Amino acid sequence: MRKDGDNVLRLKDLRKKKNITQREIAALINVTTSAYSDKENMRRGFKGHEVVILCEFFNVNPGDVYEFRQKIREMQIGDK
C-alpha cells in the first residue's frame, strides 16, 4: 500500500513524465504558477473542475483523486 505522500508525488511524476512545466499545467487549469505549485505540494487544495481537467489531461480516474484528497482532509482534521 502506498503512503499518502507517495500519491502527492504521483501528480508531479505524471507532469514530469510528459515533460510539462508547472507553468504549463497552471495555464491549463487557469491559475498562477505559484498557485499550482502550492496545490501540487499540498499547501492548497484543488477545486473540483481543476481535478477533472488534470484527470483528463493525465488520463487518470477523478474518483481516485477525490478519494485521496478526502483522506488528506481527514488527516488534517485529526491533527487539530
PDB file of N, CA and C in Angstrom:
ATOM      1  N   MET A   1       0.842  -1.186   0.000  1.00  0.00           N
ATOM      2  CA  MET A   1       0.000   0.000   0.000  1.00  0.00           C
ATOM      3  C   MET A   1       0.885   1.246   0.000  1.00  0.00           C
ATOM      4  N   ARG A   2       0.497   2.222  -0.772  1.00  0.00           N
ATOM      5  CA  ARG A   2       1.290   3.438  -0.886  1.00  0.00           C
ATOM      6  C   ARG A   2       0.971   4.394   0.254  1.00  0.00           C
ATOM      7  N   LYS A   3       1.953   5.130   0.693  1.00  0.00           N
ATOM      8  CA  LYS A   3       1.734   6.170   1.684  1.00  0.00           C
ATOM      9  C   LYS A   3       1.106   7.368   0.993  1.00  0.00           C
ATOM     10  N   ASP A   4       0.375   8.199   1.758  1.00  0.00           N
ATOM     11  CA  ASP A   4      -0.260   9.378   1.171  1.00  0.00           C
ATOM     12  C   ASP A   4       0.752  10.288   0.502  1.00  0.00           C
ATOM     13  N   GLY A   5       1.934  10.422   1.068  1.00  0.00           N
ATOM     14  CA  GLY A   5       2.967  11.259   0.468  1.00  0.00           C
ATOM     15  C   GLY A   5       3.372  10.788  -0.910  1.00  0.00           C
ATOM     16  N   ASP A   6       3.348   9.476  -1.139  1.00  0.00           N
ATOM     17  CA  ASP A   6       3.680   8.933  -2.457  1.00  0.00           C
ATOM     18  C   ASP A   6       2.658   9.372  -3.492  1.00  0.00           C
ATOM     19  N   ASN A   7       1.408   9.497  -3.089  1.00  0.00           N
ATOM     20  CA  ASN A   7       0.369   9.942  -4.008  1.00  0.00           C
ATOM     21  C   ASN A   7       0.565  11.390  -4.419  1.00  0.00           C
ATOM     22  N   VAL A   8       1.053  12.214  -3.522  1.00  0.00           N
ATOM     23  CA  VAL A   8       1.328  13.606  -3.843  1.00  0.00           C
ATOM     24  C   VAL A   8       2.369  13.661  -4.954  1.00  0.00           C
ATOM     25  N   LEU A   9       3.402  12.858  -4.821  1.00  0.00           N
ATOM     26  CA  LEU A   9       4.458  12.850  -5.819  1.00  0.00           C
ATOM     27  C   LEU A   9       3.976  12.297  -7.151  1.00  0.00           C
ATOM     28  N   ARG A  10       2.909  11.540  -7.155  1.00  0.00           N
ATOM     29  CA  ARG A  10       2.407  10.965  -8.398  1.00  0.00           C
ATOM     30  C   ARG A  10       2.031  12.055  -9.395  1.00  0.00           C
ATOM     31  N   LEU A  11       1.367  13.107  -8.953  1.00  0.00           N
ATOM     32  CA  LEU A  11       0.994  14.193  -9.854  1.00  0.00           C
ATOM     33  C   LEU A  11       2.248  14.850 -10.432  1.00  0.00           C
ATOM     34  N   LYS A  12       3.212  15.069  -9.592  1.00  0.00           N
ATOM     35  CA  LYS A  12       4.475  15.655 -10.046  1.00  0.00           C
ATOM     36  C   LYS A  12       5.168  14.716 -11.037  1.00  0.00           C
ATOM     37  N   ASP A  13       5.154  13.425 -10.722  1.00  0.00           N
ATOM     38  CA  ASP A  13       5.768  12.435 -11.621  1.00  0.00           C
ATOM     39  C   ASP A  13       5.063  12.400 -12.971  1.00  0.00           C
ATOM     40  N   LEU A  14       3.732  12.426 -12.963  1.00  0.00           N
ATOM     41  CA  LEU A  14       2.975  12.427 -14.209  1.00  0.00           C
ATOM     42  C   LEU A  14       3.338  13.645 -15.052  1.00  0.00           C
ATOM     43  N   ARG A  15       3.437  14.779 -14.402  1.00  0.00           N
ATOM     44  CA  ARG A  15       3.781  16.017 -15.102  1.00  0.00           C
ATOM     45  C   ARG A  15       5.172  15.933 -15.705  1.00  0.00           C
ATOM     46  N   LYS A  16       6.118  15.428 -14.921  1.00  0.00           N
ATOM     47  CA  LYS A  16       7.494  15.343 -15.400  1.00  0.00           C
ATOM     48  C   LYS A  16       7.650  14.311 -16.516  1.00  0.00           C
ATOM     49  N   LYS A  17       6.904  13.205 -16.440  1.00  0.00           N
ATOM     50  CA  LYS A  17       6.966  12.194 -17.492  1.00  0.00           C
ATOM     51  C   LYS A  17       6.492  12.745 -18.831  1.00  0.00           C
ATOM     52  N   LYS A  18       5.557  13.688 -18.774  1.00  0.00           N
ATOM     53  CA  LYS A  18       5.070  14.323 -20.003  1.00  0.00           C
ATOM     54  C   LYS A  18       5.941  15.521 -20.389  1.00  0.00           C
ATOM     55  N   ASN A  19       6.973  15.768 -19.583  1.00  0.00           N
ATOM     56  CA  ASN A  19       7.878  16.898 -19.827  1.00  0.00           C
ATOM     57  C   ASN A  19       7.107  18.221 -19.882  1.00  0.00           C
ATOM     58  N   ILE A  20       6.214  18.396 -18.906  1.00  0.00           N
ATOM     59  CA  ILE A  20       5.369  19.577 -18.804  1.00  0.00           C
ATOM     60  C   ILE A  20       5.805  20.370 -17.574  1.00  0.00           C
ATOM     61  N   THR A  21       5.885  21.671 -17.710  1.00  0.00           N
ATOM     62  CA  THR A  21       6.269  22.518 -16.587  1.00  0.00           C
ATOM     63  C   THR A  21       5.061  22.849 -15.716  1.00  0.00           C
ATOM     64  N   GLN A  22       5.346  23.305 -14.512  1.00  0.00           N
ATOM     65  CA  GLN A  22       4.270  23.770 -13.634  1.00  0.00           C
ATOM     66  C   GLN A  22       3.546  24.941 -14.295  1.00  0.00           C
ATOM     67  N   ARG A  23       4.276  25.776 -14.987  1.00  0.00           N
ATOM     68  CA  ARG A  23       3.677  26.931 -15.671  1.00  0.00           C
ATOM     69  C   ARG A  23       2.636  26.472 -16.705  1.00  0.00           C
ATOM     70  N   GLU A  24       2.963  25.422 -17.449  1.00  0.00           N
ATOM     71  CA  GLU A  24       2.043  24.914 -18.465  1.00  0.00           C
ATOM     72  C   GLU A  24       0.786  24.306 -17.839  1.00  0.00           C
ATOM     73  N   ILE A  25       0.961  23.558 -16.754  1.00  0.00           N
ATOM     74  CA  ILE A  25      -0.198  22.971 -16.074  1.00  0.00           C
ATOM     75  C   ILE A  25      -1.030  24.074 -15.425  1.00  0.00           C
ATOM     76  N   ALA A  26      -0.358  25.069 -14.858  1.00  0.00           N
ATOM     77  CA  ALA A  26      -1.078  26.205 -14.270  1.00  0.00           C
ATOM     78  C   ALA A  26      -1.958  26.875 -15.321  1.00  0.00           C
ATOM     79  N   ALA A  27      -1.426  27.074 -16.513  1.00  0.00           N
ATOM     80  CA  ALA A  27      -2.212  27.674 -17.595  1.00  0.00           C
ATOM     81  C   ALA A  27      -3.390  26.776 -17.977  1.00  0.00           C
ATOM     82  N   LEU A  28      -3.171  25.469 -17.957  1.00  0.00           N
ATOM     83  CA  LEU A  28      -4.223  24.519 -18.299  1.00  0.00           C
ATOM     84  C   LEU A  28      -5.414  24.639 -17.354  1.00  0.00           C
ATOM     85  N   ILE A  29      -5.136  24.815 -16.063  1.00  0.00           N
ATOM     86  CA  ILE A  29      -6.235  24.917 -15.090  1.00  0.00           C
ATOM     87  C   ILE A  29      -6.541  26.370 -14.714  1.00  0.00           C
ATOM     88  N   ASN A  30      -5.879  27.303 -15.420  1.00  0.00           N
ATOM     89  CA  ASN A  30      -6.158  28.731 -15.273  1.00  0.00           C
ATOM     90  C   ASN A  30      -5.876  29.276 -13.870  1.00  0.00           C
ATOM     91  N   VAL A  31      -4.689  28.942 -13.361  1.00  0.00           N
ATOM     92  CA  VAL A  31      -4.214  29.504 -12.095  1.00  0.00           C
ATOM     93  C   VAL A  31      -2.784  30.002 -12.307  1.00  0.00           C
ATOM     94  N   THR A  32      -2.263  30.732 -11.344  1.00  0.00           N
ATOM     95  CA  THR A  32      -0.876  31.179 -11.448  1.00  0.00           C
ATOM     96  C   THR A  32       0.059  29.992 -11.221  1.00  0.00           C
ATOM     97  N   THR A  33       1.280  30.149 -11.664  1.00  0.00           N
ATOM     98  CA  THR A  33       2.277  29.100 -11.441  1.00  0.00           C
ATOM     99  C   THR A  33       2.484  28.871  -9.954  1.00  0.00           C
ATOM    100  N   SER A  34       2.507  29.944  -9.196  1.00  0.00           N
ATOM    101  CA  SER A  34       2.671  29.844  -7.748  1.00  0.00           C
ATOM    102  C   SER A  34       1.513  29.068  -7.104  1.00  0.00           C
ATOM    103  N   ALA A  35       0.297  29.354  -7.549  1.00  0.00           N
ATOM    104  CA  ALA A  35      -0.874  28.648  -7.007  1.00  0.00           C
ATOM    105  C   ALA A  35      -0.798  27.170  -7.358  1.00  0.00           C
ATOM    106  N   TYR A  36      -0.397  26.853  -8.594  1.00  0.00           N
ATOM    107  CA  TYR A  36      -0.294  25.439  -8.970  1.00  0.00           C
ATOM    108  C   TYR A  36       0.767  24.741  -8.131  1.00  0.00           C
ATOM    109  N   SER A  37       1.903  25.399  -7.933  1.00  0.00           N
ATOM    110  CA  SER A  37       2.970  24.816  -7.123  1.00  0.00           C
ATOM    111  C   SER A  37       2.454  24.499  -5.721  1.00  0.00           C
ATOM    112  N   ASP A  38       1.702  25.430  -5.146  1.00  0.00           N
ATOM    113  CA  ASP A  38       1.118  25.198  -3.821  1.00  0.00           C
ATOM    114  C   ASP A  38       0.170  24.002  -3.832  1.00  0.00           C
ATOM    115  N   LYS A  39      -0.594  23.865  -4.887  1.00  0.00           N
ATOM    116  CA  LYS A  39      -1.542  22.750  -4.993  1.00  0.00           C
ATOM    117  C   LYS A  39      -0.807  21.426  -5.173  1.00  0.00           C
ATOM    118  N   GLU A  40       0.194  21.418  -6.041  1.00  0.00           N
ATOM    119  CA  GLU A  40       0.956  20.188  -6.285  1.00  0.00           C
ATOM    120  C   GLU A  40       1.680  19.726  -5.030  1.00  0.00           C
ATOM    121  N   ASN A  41       2.087  20.678  -4.201  1.00  0.00           N
ATOM    122  CA  ASN A  41       2.811  20.353  -2.970  1.00  0.00           C
ATOM    123  C   ASN A  41       1.913  20.340  -1.740  1.00  0.00           C
ATOM    124  N   MET A  42       0.595  20.316  -1.987  1.00  0.00           N
ATOM    125  CA  MET A  42      -0.429  20.165  -0.955  1.00  0.00           C
ATOM    126  C   MET A  42      -0.489  21.285   0.067  1.00  0.00           C
ATOM    127  N   ARG A  43      -0.067  22.460  -0.317  1.00  0.00           N
ATOM    128  CA  ARG A  43      -0.239  23.619   0.560  1.00  0.00           C
ATOM    129  C   ARG A  43      -1.606  24.266   0.325  1.00  0.00           C
ATOM    130  N   ARG A  44      -2.226  23.938  -0.814  1.00  0.00           N
ATOM    131  CA  ARG A  44      -3.579  24.384  -1.165  1.00  0.00           C
ATOM    132  C   ARG A  44      -4.285  23.215  -1.834  1.00  0.00           C
ATOM    133  N   GLY A  45      -5.593  23.242  -1.802  1.00  0.00           N
ATOM    134  CA  GLY A  45      -6.357  22.174  -2.436  1.00  0.00           C
ATOM    135  C   GLY A  45      -6.754  22.509  -3.868  1.00  0.00           C
ATOM    136  N   PHE A  46      -7.026  21.471  -4.638  1.00  0.00           N
ATOM    137  CA  PHE A  46      -7.534  21.640  -5.995  1.00  0.00           C
ATOM    138  C   PHE A  46      -9.047  21.805  -5.949  1.00  0.00           C
ATOM    139  N   LYS A  47      -9.574  22.633  -6.822  1.00  0.00           N
ATOM    140  CA  LYS A  47     -11.019  22.762  -6.983  1.00  0.00           C
ATOM    141  C   LYS A  47     -11.498  21.595  -7.844  1.00  0.00           C
ATOM    142  N   GLY A  48     -12.768  21.285  -7.739  1.00  0.00           N
ATOM    143  CA  GLY A  48     -13.334  20.149  -8.460  1.00  0.00           C
ATOM    144  C   GLY A  48     -13.071  20.188  -9.954  1.00  0.00           C
ATOM    145  N   HIS A  49     -13.298  21.341 -10.577  1.00  0.00           N
ATOM    146  CA  HIS A  49     -13.099  21.427 -12.024  1.00  0.00           C
ATOM    147  C   HIS A  49     -11.627  21.282 -12.403  1.00  0.00           C
ATOM    148  N   GLU A  50     -10.728  21.685 -11.498  1.00  0.00           N
ATOM    149  CA  GLU A  50      -9.292  21.517 -11.759  1.00  0.00           C
ATOM    150  C   GLU A  50      -8.921  20.037 -11.748  1.00  0.00           C
ATOM    151  N   VAL A  51      -9.512  19.302 -10.814  1.00  0.00           N
ATOM    152  CA  VAL A  51      -9.263  17.861 -10.727  1.00  0.00           C
ATOM    153  C   VAL A  51      -9.716  17.178 -12.011  1.00  0.00           C
ATOM    154  N   VAL A  52     -10.889  17.553 -12.498  1.00  0.00           N
ATOM    155  CA  VAL A  52     -11.406  16.951 -13.728  1.00  0.00           C
ATOM    156  C   VAL A  52     -10.468  17.242 -14.901  1.00  0.00           C
ATOM    157  N   ILE A  53     -10.028  18.482 -15.033  1.00  0.00           N
ATOM    158  CA  ILE A  53      -9.114  18.852 -16.119  1.00  0.00           C
ATOM    159  C   ILE A  53      -7.822  18.053 -16.031  1.00  0.00           C
ATOM    160  N   LEU A  54      -7.251  17.974 -14.830  1.00  0.00           N
ATOM    161  CA  LEU A  54      -5.992  17.244 -14.653  1.00  0.00           C
ATOM    162  C   LEU A  54      -6.162  15.758 -14.925  1.00  0.00           C
ATOM    163  N   CYS A  55      -7.262  15.194 -14.454  1.00  0.00           N
ATOM    164  CA  CYS A  55      -7.500  13.767 -14.681  1.00  0.00           C
ATOM    165  C   CYS A  55      -7.654  13.462 -16.167  1.00  0.00           C
ATOM    166  N   GLU A  56      -8.348  14.313 -16.870  1.00  0.00           N
ATOM    167  CA  GLU A  56      -8.494  14.116 -18.309  1.00  0.00           C
ATOM    168  C   GLU A  56      -7.145  14.268 -19.009  1.00  0.00           C
ATOM    169  N   PHE A  57      -6.392  15.270 -18.612  1.00  0.00           N
ATOM    170  CA  PHE A  57      -5.096  15.525 -19.235  1.00  0.00           C
ATOM    171  C   PHE A  57      -4.122  14.362 -19.008  1.00  0.00           C
ATOM    172  N   PHE A  58      -4.087  13.858 -17.762  1.00  0.00           N
ATOM    173  CA  PHE A  58      -3.162  12.782 -17.422  1.00  0.00           C
ATOM    174  C   PHE A  58      -3.769  11.392 -17.598  1.00  0.00           C
ATOM    175  N   ASN A  59      -5.047  11.351 -17.965  1.00  0.00           N
ATOM    176  CA  ASN A  59      -5.751  10.084 -18.174  1.00  0.00           C
ATOM    177  C   ASN A  59      -5.753   9.213 -16.908  1.00  0.00           C
ATOM    178  N   VAL A  60      -6.154   9.832 -15.806  1.00  0.00           N
ATOM    179  CA  VAL A  60      -6.314   9.123 -14.535  1.00  0.00           C
ATOM    180  C   VAL A  60      -7.754   9.279 -14.076  1.00  0.00           C
ATOM    181  N   ASN A  61      -8.157   8.502 -13.100  1.00  0.00           N
ATOM    182  CA  ASN A  61      -9.525   8.464 -12.616  1.00  0.00           C
ATOM    183  C   ASN A  61      -9.806   9.587 -11.618  1.00  0.00           C
ATOM    184  N   PRO A  62     -10.810  10.437 -11.881  1.00  0.00           N
ATOM    185  CA  PRO A  62     -11.125  11.515 -10.928  1.00  0.00           C
ATOM    186  C   PRO A  62     -11.559  10.977  -9.569  1.00  0.00           C
ATOM    187  N   GLY A  63     -12.211   9.826  -9.528  1.00  0.00           N
ATOM    188  CA  GLY A  63     -12.623   9.244  -8.257  1.00  0.00           C
ATOM    189  C   GLY A  63     -11.444   8.940  -7.361  1.00  0.00           C
ATOM    190  N   ASP A  64     -10.356   8.487  -7.945  1.00  0.00           N
ATOM    191  CA  ASP A  64      -9.149   8.205  -7.168  1.00  0.00           C
ATOM    192  C   ASP A  64      -8.558   9.480  -6.590  1.00  0.00           C
ATOM    193  N   VAL A  65      -8.582  10.548  -7.356  1.00  0.00           N
ATOM    194  CA  VAL A  65      -8.045  11.823  -6.880  1.00  0.00           C
ATOM    195  C   VAL A  65      -8.909  12.351  -5.744  1.00  0.00           C
ATOM    196  N   TYR A  66     -10.224  12.285  -5.901  1.00  0.00           N
ATOM    197  CA  TYR A  66     -11.124  12.759  -4.852  1.00  0.00           C
ATOM    198  C   TYR A  66     -10.941  11.959  -3.573  1.00  0.00           C
ATOM    199  N   GLU A  67     -10.849  10.655  -3.700  1.00  0.00           N
ATOM    200  CA  GLU A  67     -10.670   9.786  -2.534  1.00  0.00           C
ATOM    201  C   GLU A  67      -9.390  10.155  -1.802  1.00  0.00           C
ATOM    202  N   PHE A  68      -8.328  10.389  -2.556  1.00  0.00           N
ATOM    203  CA  PHE A  68      -7.054  10.777  -1.960  1.00  0.00           C
ATOM    204  C   PHE A  68      -7.188  12.113  -1.237  1.00  0.00           C
ATOM    205  N   ARG A  69      -7.803  13.086  -1.877  1.00  0.00           N
ATOM    206  CA  ARG A  69      -7.954  14.405  -1.254  1.00  0.00           C
ATOM    207  C   ARG A  69      -8.772  14.290   0.025  1.00  0.00           C
ATOM    208  N   GLN A  70      -9.794  13.451   0.032  1.00  0.00           N
ATOM    209  CA  GLN A  70     -10.623  13.267   1.217  1.00  0.00           C
ATOM    210  C   GLN A  70      -9.791  12.692   2.361  1.00  0.00           C
ATOM    211  N   LYS A  71      -8.908  11.746   2.072  1.00  0.00           N
ATOM    212  CA  LYS A  71      -8.045  11.174   3.103  1.00  0.00           C
ATOM    213  C   LYS A  71      -7.151  12.248   3.708  1.00  0.00           C
ATOM    214  N   ILE A  72      -6.634  13.122   2.877  1.00  0.00           N
ATOM    215  CA  ILE A  72      -5.769  14.200   3.370  1.00  0.00           C
ATOM    216  C   ILE A  72      -6.572  15.130   4.275  1.00  0.00           C
ATOM    217  N   ARG A  73      -7.788  15.475   3.877  1.00  0.00           N
ATOM    218  CA  ARG A  73      -8.624  16.348   4.720  1.00  0.00           C
ATOM    219  C   ARG A  73      -8.876  15.694   6.075  1.00  0.00           C
ATOM    220  N   GLU A  74      -9.170  14.402   6.069  1.00  0.00           N
ATOM    221  CA  GLU A  74      -9.412  13.690   7.318  1.00  0.00           C
ATOM    222  C   GLU A  74      -8.170  13.701   8.198  1.00  0.00           C
ATOM    223  N   MET A  75      -7.001  13.552   7.599  1.00  0.00           N
ATOM    224  CA  MET A  75      -5.762  13.589   8.360  1.00  0.00           C
ATOM    225  C   MET A  75      -5.545  14.964   8.963  1.00  0.00           C
ATOM    226  N   GLN A  76      -5.823  16.023   8.186  1.00  0.00           N
ATOM    227  CA  GLN A  76      -5.615  17.372   8.681  1.00  0.00           C
ATOM    228  C   GLN A  76      -6.568  17.693   9.816  1.00  0.00           C
ATOM    229  N   ILE A  77      -7.821  17.240   9.705  1.00  0.00           N
ATOM    230  CA  ILE A  77      -8.797  17.467  10.773  1.00  0.00           C
ATOM    231  C   ILE A  77      -8.379  16.722  12.034  1.00  0.00           C
ATOM    232  N   GLY A  78      -7.861  15.516  11.880  1.00  0.00           N
ATOM    233  CA  GLY A  78      -7.421  14.718  13.020  1.00  0.00           C
ATOM    234  C   GLY A  78      -6.219  15.300  13.729  1.00  0.00           C
ATOM    235  N   ASP A  79      -5.419  16.099  13.009  1.00  0.00           N
ATOM    236  CA  ASP A  79      -4.215  16.704  13.595  1.00  0.00           C
ATOM    237  C   ASP A  79      -4.528  17.937  14.438  1.00  0.00           C
ATOM    238  N   LYS A  80      -5.726  18.473  14.303  1.00  0.00           N
ATOM    239  CA  LYS A  80      -6.058  19.723  15.023  1.00  0.00           C
ATOM    240  C   LYS A  80      -6.483  19.460  16.436  1.00  0.00           C
TER     241      LYS A  80
END
